[in-house]
Amino acid sequence: MYDSGKIITGLIIFVVLFTFPFWYNIGSAAYKQPKLELPKDVKECVESKEFMRTEHMQLLNEWRDMVVREHIKDYKSKLTGKEVVMSLTKTCMKCHDNKAKFCDQCHNSLAVSPYCWDCHVAPKGEK
Amino acid sequence: MKAIYSLFLVFALVLIALIGAGGLGLHYFFGVIVPYVAVLFFVVGFILRVVRWGKSPVPFRIPTTAGQEFSLPWIKQNKIDNPSTTLGVVLRMFFEVVLFRSLFRNTKVELYDGPKLAYASSKWLWLFALLFHYSFLTIFVRHMRFFTEPVPALFQWIDKVDGLLQIGAPTLYMTDVVILVALMYLLLRRICVAKIRYISLPADYFPLFLILGIAVSGIMMRYFVKTDVVAIKELTMGLVTFHPTIPESVGTIFYIHVFLVSTLLIYFPISKLMHMGGVFLSPTRNLANNSRMKRHINPWNYPVKVHTYEAYEDEFREKMVEAGLPVEKPLEEQPSESKE
């Protein structure tokens, strides 16, 4: 091989960079899905657990638009048919009263930084 | 037709993942075995390909001389486009790899008013190629949030900057839009420009459609057909820690996305996509133009068996003299004969 010094150095840099996820995780504990602190006294959310897992961001975004831009205040649950007030602080955070033990768990794990808290004030954790 | 074949090939790949992972439920195969095989194939294939290139000798300096070469002291040399030193080559390679300088020099040839030939600068390919490659790089680096725990600040920061516009929830990534626009340009360029369509092969269309498929499936997964992203992280972290697990709530769209990415990884070392490694090895860019300063000896020169004229004359002198041919050294008189 010609210029083997340069080519092999380049290949080593390539392999080290590409395999970053493999060597970065050596020695760290196996990843477990974050445990969320669920409300004790309430059994169900406004929608099903599966729906909330995948669609909560879109739901909140729609709520924001409905309330702020269209002045619609109530949301009819597709799961129970109950009407709830569309409010992050008054409805969601009434049950999920600890941002650090609920919202942040998954968001931190996935490097998501929702801008809810640019305007909203998170409850401090006490009831 | 070549474009249609490539498009249907990508459709077929989606269908394989859709039926295999979605219909038949082969989650372990599509979520663990295929990605592992693909990564292994990619790394080993990449190395083998580069080593094979490294084995070809480059006996002579063949840089493209894109500027004034090193000459007399009062003639100004273009030190980057026609470098004669290692530093110049390093700078040239930097601009080539990071800013696609060759594409920047792209020109358009046109005939107008009958026989008049005109050359004009054409920067569109350079612009969209740059947009595409940097979007792809950003997207690739962004994905590291699925392979690290806790996510290092660098990746969090890239994620934040990419979603800076704060449009919708989940926030719209700028690179998602840019890569689609750039890919559409690169594709339409091949389909609409007759000269380029003429030289385009399935090997040109297929990677475009494949990467388009990857981008679209990823965008679908993030904004439209959502799936449990925490479960996905459990799967991906399982892969990189060699403890593969298949959580139940991962949707088919994820397997489609991963299958297309795996196809890209496998296709990579056996295709033109190897320009990723090849750009560093292109002898028209990475050689200094110093043919007139240094002697470059052909590495495959071997000792040639020579038969010099002196030896030739020694061998045939008698016959040459007999035939009346001129000789450099006269025929020696045989000492024994003269005495007799």
Tab-separated table of N, CA and C in Angstrom, chain A residues 15-124:
chain	number	residue	atom	x	y	z
A	15	VAL	N	-13.095	5.073	11.623
A	15	VAL	CA	-13.710	3.990	12.402
A	15	VAL	C	-14.023	4.477	13.818
A	16	VAL	N	-13.092	5.238	14.413
A	16	VAL	CA	-13.327	5.724	15.780
A	16	VAL	C	-14.560	6.624	15.811
A	17	LEU	N	-14.675	7.532	14.830
A	17	LEU	CA	-15.833	8.431	14.815
A	17	LEU	C	-17.122	7.660	14.568
A	18	PHE	N	-17.084	6.745	13.600
A	18	PHE	CA	-18.328	6.052	13.249
A	18	PHE	C	-18.807	5.130	14.362
A	19	THR	N	-17.866	4.518	15.075
A	19	THR	CA	-18.282	3.582	16.122
A	19	THR	C	-18.463	4.289	17.462
A	20	PHE	N	-18.527	5.633	17.427
A	20	PHE	CA	-18.688	6.400	18.660
A	20	PHE	C	-19.754	5.834	19.607
A	21	PRO	N	-20.980	5.529	19.117
A	21	PRO	CA	-21.983	5.038	20.071
A	21	PRO	C	-21.582	3.737	20.760
A	22	PHE	N	-20.769	2.932	20.075
A	22	PHE	CA	-20.414	1.631	20.659
A	22	PHE	C	-19.407	1.794	21.787
A	23	TRP	N	-18.349	2.629	21.556
A	23	TRP	CA	-17.359	2.746	22.635
A	23	TRP	C	-17.756	3.758	23.686
A	24	TYR	N	-18.628	4.696	23.328
A	24	TYR	CA	-19.042	5.691	24.323
A	24	TYR	C	-19.826	5.037	25.464
A	25	ASN	N	-20.561	3.972	25.127
A	25	ASN	CA	-21.427	3.349	26.129
A	25	ASN	C	-20.779	2.208	26.893
A	26	ILE	N	-19.493	1.939	26.614
A	26	ILE	CA	-18.830	0.850	27.325
A	26	ILE	C	-18.781	1.200	28.809
A	27	GLY	N	-19.194	0.264	29.625
A	27	GLY	CA	-19.111	0.467	31.066
A	27	GLY	C	-20.308	1.151	31.683
A	28	SER	N	-21.168	1.774	30.834
A	28	SER	CA	-22.344	2.408	31.447
A	28	SER	C	-23.453	1.369	31.599
A	29	ALA	N	-24.303	1.617	32.574
A	29	ALA	CA	-25.361	0.652	32.877
A	29	ALA	C	-26.344	0.566	31.725
A	30	ALA	N	-27.006	-0.562	31.597
A	30	ALA	CA	-27.967	-0.757	30.520
A	30	ALA	C	-29.060	0.292	30.625
A	31	TYR	N	-29.490	0.756	29.445
A	31	TYR	CA	-30.497	1.824	29.427
A	31	TYR	C	-31.863	1.264	29.795
A	32	LYS	N	-32.526	1.986	30.702
A	32	LYS	CA	-33.907	1.605	31.031
A	32	LYS	C	-34.796	2.797	30.764
A	33	GLN	N	-36.011	2.500	30.323
A	33	GLN	CA	-36.934	3.600	30.084
A	33	GLN	C	-37.163	4.335	31.390
A	34	PRO	N	-37.206	5.681	31.338
A	34	PRO	CA	-37.369	6.436	32.581
A	34	PRO	C	-38.676	6.071	33.288
A	35	LYS	N	-38.606	6.007	34.623
A	35	LYS	CA	-39.818	5.718	35.420
A	35	LYS	C	-40.515	7.037	35.728
A	36	LEU	N	-41.769	7.099	35.358
A	36	LEU	CA	-42.509	8.336	35.580
A	36	LEU	C	-43.303	8.231	36.867
A	37	GLU	N	-43.360	9.351	37.587
A	37	GLU	CA	-44.194	9.376	38.793
A	37	GLU	C	-45.607	9.724	38.366
A	38	LEU	N	-46.492	8.737	38.460
A	38	LEU	CA	-47.858	8.951	38.012
A	38	LEU	C	-48.697	9.448	39.186
A	39	PRO	N	-49.743	10.217	38.881
A	39	PRO	CA	-50.617	10.701	39.970
A	39	PRO	C	-51.252	9.527	40.697
A	40	LYS	N	-51.352	9.655	42.028
A	40	LYS	CA	-51.845	8.514	42.814
A	40	LYS	C	-53.361	8.420	42.830
A	41	ASP	N	-54.036	9.577	42.893
A	41	ASP	CA	-55.478	9.536	43.089
A	41	ASP	C	-56.274	9.489	41.785
A	42	VAL	N	-55.644	9.797	40.646
A	42	VAL	CA	-56.389	9.783	39.382
A	42	VAL	C	-55.912	8.607	38.541
A	43	LYS	N	-56.867	7.895	37.940
A	43	LYS	CA	-56.493	6.680	37.214
A	43	LYS	C	-56.257	6.911	35.730
A	44	GLU	N	-57.027	7.846	35.144
A	44	GLU	CA	-56.847	7.997	33.701
A	44	GLU	C	-56.620	9.447	33.296
A	45	CYS	N	-55.896	9.588	32.178
A	45	CYS	CA	-55.558	10.901	31.631
A	45	CYS	C	-56.704	11.342	30.706
A	46	VAL	N	-56.569	12.483	30.035
A	46	VAL	CA	-57.645	12.920	29.140
A	46	VAL	C	-57.795	11.980	27.953
A	47	GLU	N	-56.695	11.364	27.560
A	47	GLU	CA	-56.770	10.368	26.481
A	47	GLU	C	-56.041	9.111	26.949
A	48	SER	N	-56.025	8.095	26.095
A	48	SER	CA	-55.410	6.827	26.489
A	48	SER	C	-53.893	7.004	26.665
A	49	LYS	N	-53.309	6.073	27.408
A	49	LYS	CA	-51.874	6.129	27.681
A	49	LYS	C	-51.063	6.131	26.378
A	50	GLU	N	-51.447	5.244	25.421
A	50	GLU	CA	-50.707	5.146	24.169
A	50	GLU	C	-50.801	6.443	23.380
A	51	PHE	N	-52.001	7.009	23.372
A	51	PHE	CA	-52.198	8.272	22.650
A	51	PHE	C	-51.347	9.363	23.287
A	52	MET	N	-51.371	9.440	24.609
A	52	MET	CA	-50.617	10.492	25.286
A	52	MET	C	-49.124	10.335	25.044
A	53	ARG	N	-48.658	9.086	25.030
A	53	ARG	CA	-47.228	8.855	24.816
A	53	ARG	C	-46.741	9.432	23.506
A	54	THR	N	-47.518	9.198	22.447
A	54	THR	CA	-47.020	9.596	21.133
A	54	THR	C	-47.520	10.976	20.716
A	55	GLU	N	-48.695	11.380	21.198
A	55	GLU	CA	-49.313	12.586	20.621
A	55	GLU	C	-49.415	13.764	21.589
A	56	HIS	N	-48.882	13.631	22.811
A	56	HIS	CA	-49.164	14.698	23.787
A	56	HIS	C	-48.656	16.055	23.327
A	57	MET	N	-47.526	16.053	22.609
A	57	MET	CA	-46.973	17.351	22.193
A	57	MET	C	-47.887	18.041	21.202
A	58	GLN	N	-48.439	17.216	20.301
A	58	GLN	CA	-49.344	17.790	19.311
A	58	GLN	C	-50.646	18.243	19.962
A	59	LEU	N	-51.114	17.439	20.927
A	59	LEU	CA	-52.338	17.797	21.652
A	59	LEU	C	-52.148	19.143	22.342
A	60	LEU	N	-51.020	19.295	23.042
A	60	LEU	CA	-50.770	20.546	23.765
A	60	LEU	C	-50.642	21.713	22.805
A	61	ASN	N	-50.025	21.441	21.673
A	61	ASN	CA	-49.862	22.502	20.681
A	61	ASN	C	-51.219	22.954	20.143
A	62	GLU	N	-52.111	21.953	19.919
A	62	GLU	CA	-53.453	22.286	19.441
A	62	GLU	C	-54.228	23.045	20.510
A	63	TRP	N	-54.100	22.608	21.756
A	63	TRP	CA	-54.769	23.294	22.870
A	63	TRP	C	-54.340	24.754	22.921
A	64	ARG	N	-53.033	24.954	22.780
A	64	ARG	CA	-52.507	26.316	22.847
A	64	ARG	C	-53.157	27.182	21.750
A	65	ASP	N	-53.189	26.609	20.526
A	65	ASP	CA	-53.756	27.380	19.416
A	65	ASP	C	-55.242	27.651	19.633
A	66	MET	N	-55.978	26.631	20.107
A	66	MET	CA	-57.423	26.770	20.309
A	66	MET	C	-57.709	27.854	21.338
A	67	VAL	N	-56.972	27.808	22.447
A	67	VAL	CA	-57.269	28.742	23.529
A	67	VAL	C	-56.807	30.140	23.167
A	68	VAL	N	-55.561	30.239	22.719
A	68	VAL	CA	-54.975	31.562	22.530
A	68	VAL	C	-55.527	32.237	21.274
A	69	ARG	N	-55.700	31.453	20.217
A	69	ARG	CA	-56.057	32.090	18.952
A	69	ARG	C	-57.539	32.024	18.667
A	70	GLU	N	-58.238	30.971	19.181
A	70	GLU	CA	-59.635	30.834	18.789
A	70	GLU	C	-60.599	30.910	19.949
A	71	HIS	N	-60.072	31.061	21.134
A	71	HIS	CA	-60.906	31.238	22.320
A	71	HIS	C	-61.839	30.080	22.587
A	72	ILE	N	-61.438	28.888	22.207
A	72	ILE	CA	-62.208	27.695	22.581
A	72	ILE	C	-61.556	27.154	23.845
A	73	LYS	N	-62.339	26.925	24.883
A	73	LYS	CA	-61.737	26.622	26.182
A	73	LYS	C	-61.839	25.143	26.565
A	74	ASP	N	-62.867	24.447	26.032
A	74	ASP	CA	-63.088	23.080	26.513
A	74	ASP	C	-62.695	22.056	25.458
A	75	TYR	N	-62.194	20.923	25.953
A	75	TYR	CA	-61.774	19.837	25.074
A	75	TYR	C	-62.555	18.601	25.444
A	76	LYS	N	-63.165	17.962	24.428
A	76	LYS	CA	-63.934	16.749	24.700
A	76	LYS	C	-63.032	15.549	24.483
A	77	SER	N	-62.855	14.774	25.527
A	77	SER	CA	-61.969	13.617	25.454
A	77	SER	C	-62.529	12.567	24.511
A	78	LYS	N	-61.690	12.036	23.657
A	78	LYS	CA	-62.126	10.977	22.741
A	78	LYS	C	-62.255	9.650	23.485
A	79	LEU	N	-61.606	9.577	24.651
A	79	LEU	CA	-61.595	8.333	25.413
A	79	LEU	C	-62.833	8.228	26.301
A	80	THR	N	-63.093	9.267	27.092
A	80	THR	CA	-64.166	9.180	28.078
A	80	THR	C	-65.360	10.039	27.710
A	81	GLY	N	-65.170	10.974	26.769
A	81	GLY	CA	-66.253	11.869	26.410
A	81	GLY	C	-66.417	13.027	27.380
A	82	LYS	N	-65.609	13.053	28.420
A	82	LYS	CA	-65.686	14.146	29.396
A	82	LYS	C	-65.087	15.408	28.800
A	83	GLU	N	-65.597	16.544	29.252
A	83	GLU	CA	-65.034	17.809	28.824
A	83	GLU	C	-64.026	18.293	29.859
A	84	VAL	N	-62.836	18.680	29.364
A	84	VAL	CA	-61.830	19.221	30.285
A	84	VAL	C	-61.421	20.602	29.789
A	85	VAL	N	-60.931	21.408	30.726
A	85	VAL	CA	-60.465	22.737	30.362
A	85	VAL	C	-59.095	22.586	29.715
A	86	MET	N	-58.934	23.228	28.556
A	86	MET	CA	-57.649	23.118	27.866
A	86	MET	C	-56.654	24.055	28.536
A	87	SER	N	-55.886	23.502	29.466
A	87	SER	CA	-54.901	24.322	30.162
A	87	SER	C	-53.775	23.441	30.660
A	88	LEU	N	-52.574	23.816	30.299
A	88	LEU	CA	-51.411	23.036	30.740
A	88	LEU	C	-51.280	23.109	32.252
A	89	THR	N	-51.377	24.323	32.802
A	89	THR	CA	-51.151	24.498	34.225
A	89	THR	C	-52.336	23.980	35.041
A	90	LYS	N	-53.566	24.290	34.558
A	90	LYS	CA	-54.736	23.958	35.390
A	90	LYS	C	-55.194	22.518	35.200
A	91	THR	N	-55.007	21.947	34.029
A	91	THR	CA	-55.490	20.581	33.811
A	91	THR	C	-54.339	19.558	33.923
A	92	CYS	N	-53.338	19.684	33.071
A	92	CYS	CA	-52.263	18.679	33.058
A	92	CYS	C	-51.512	18.682	34.376
A	93	MET	N	-51.074	19.873	34.780
A	93	MET	CA	-50.180	19.942	35.923
A	93	MET	C	-50.929	19.822	37.243
A	94	LYS	N	-52.284	19.757	37.156
A	94	LYS	CA	-53.036	19.536	38.390
A	94	LYS	C	-52.748	18.122	38.904
A	95	CYS	N	-52.723	17.156	37.990
A	95	CYS	CA	-52.412	15.776	38.389
A	95	CYS	C	-50.902	15.536	38.347
A	96	HIS	N	-50.302	15.858	37.190
A	96	HIS	CA	-48.854	15.664	37.062
A	96	HIS	C	-48.176	16.892	37.648
A	97	ASP	N	-48.124	16.945	38.968
A	97	ASP	CA	-47.748	18.208	39.594
A	97	ASP	C	-46.241	18.366	39.750
A	98	ASN	N	-45.483	17.381	39.314
A	98	ASN	CA	-44.035	17.523	39.461
A	98	ASN	C	-43.367	17.416	38.104
A	99	LYS	N	-42.938	18.549	37.575
A	99	LYS	CA	-42.335	18.571	36.243
A	99	LYS	C	-41.073	17.715	36.197
A	100	ALA	N	-40.259	17.822	37.249
A	100	ALA	CA	-38.976	17.113	37.253
A	100	ALA	C	-39.175	15.603	37.263
A	101	LYS	N	-40.240	15.138	37.939
A	101	LYS	CA	-40.416	13.687	38.026
A	101	LYS	C	-41.313	13.143	36.932
A	102	PHE	N	-41.903	14.018	36.131
A	102	PHE	CA	-42.763	13.522	35.059
A	102	PHE	C	-42.259	13.988	33.695
A	103	CYS	N	-42.460	15.247	33.376
A	103	CYS	CA	-42.105	15.741	32.032
A	103	CYS	C	-40.623	15.518	31.731
A	104	ASP	N	-39.782	16.005	32.665
A	104	ASP	CA	-38.347	16.050	32.385
A	104	ASP	C	-37.732	14.668	32.198
A	105	GLN	N	-38.365	13.647	32.782
A	105	GLN	CA	-37.771	12.312	32.725
A	105	GLN	C	-37.477	11.890	31.288
A	106	CYS	N	-38.517	11.885	30.460
A	106	CYS	CA	-38.320	11.468	29.068
A	106	CYS	C	-37.639	12.560	28.262
A	107	HIS	N	-38.050	13.808	28.501
A	107	HIS	CA	-37.489	14.904	27.711
A	107	HIS	C	-35.969	14.962	27.846
A	108	ASN	N	-35.473	14.829	29.067
A	108	ASN	CA	-34.018	14.859	29.261
A	108	ASN	C	-33.355	13.673	28.584
A	109	SER	N	-34.005	12.510	28.705
A	109	SER	CA	-33.424	11.303	28.145
A	109	SER	C	-33.296	11.410	26.627
A	110	LEU	N	-34.186	12.183	25.993
A	110	LEU	CA	-34.178	12.272	24.539
A	110	LEU	C	-33.724	13.641	24.046
A	111	ALA	N	-33.156	14.437	24.957
A	111	ALA	CA	-32.637	15.758	24.584
A	111	ALA	C	-33.710	16.626	23.951
A	112	VAL	N	-34.942	16.495	24.460
A	112	VAL	CA	-36.018	17.344	23.959
A	112	VAL	C	-36.141	18.525	24.913
A	113	SER	N	-36.204	19.723	24.352
A	113	SER	CA	-36.372	20.884	25.227
A	113	SER	C	-37.603	21.655	24.793
A	114	PRO	N	-38.791	21.211	25.253
A	114	PRO	CA	-40.014	21.886	24.815
A	114	PRO	C	-40.047	23.316	25.348
A	115	TYR	N	-40.641	24.189	24.548
A	115	TYR	CA	-40.615	25.590	24.947
A	115	TYR	C	-41.860	25.984	25.738
A	116	CYS	N	-42.558	24.959	26.306
A	116	CYS	CA	-43.706	25.250	27.172
A	116	CYS	C	-43.303	26.225	28.265
A	117	TRP	N	-42.102	25.943	28.797
A	117	TRP	CA	-41.698	26.638	30.029
A	117	TRP	C	-41.071	27.983	29.743
A	118	ASP	N	-41.061	28.381	28.463
A	118	ASP	CA	-40.658	29.758	28.186
A	118	ASP	C	-41.712	30.721	28.742
A	119	CYS	N	-42.992	30.266	28.716
A	119	CYS	CA	-44.077	31.127	29.203
A	119	CYS	C	-44.661	30.584	30.503
A	120	HIS	N	-44.928	29.263	30.528
A	120	HIS	CA	-45.576	28.679	31.698
A	120	HIS	C	-44.613	28.542	32.862
A	121	VAL	N	-45.175	28.645	34.069
A	121	VAL	CA	-44.374	28.433	35.262
A	121	VAL	C	-44.678	27.027	35.766
A	122	ALA	N	-43.645	26.243	35.954
A	122	ALA	CA	-43.853	24.869	36.405
A	122	ALA	C	-44.192	24.872	37.896
A	123	PRO	N	-45.178	24.038	38.303
A	123	PRO	CA	-45.460	23.915	39.738
A	123	PRO	C	-44.212	23.406	40.440
A	124	LYS	N	-44.060	23.825	41.689
A	124	LYS	CA	-42.809	23.495	42.364
A	124	LYS	C	-42.767	22.055	42.854
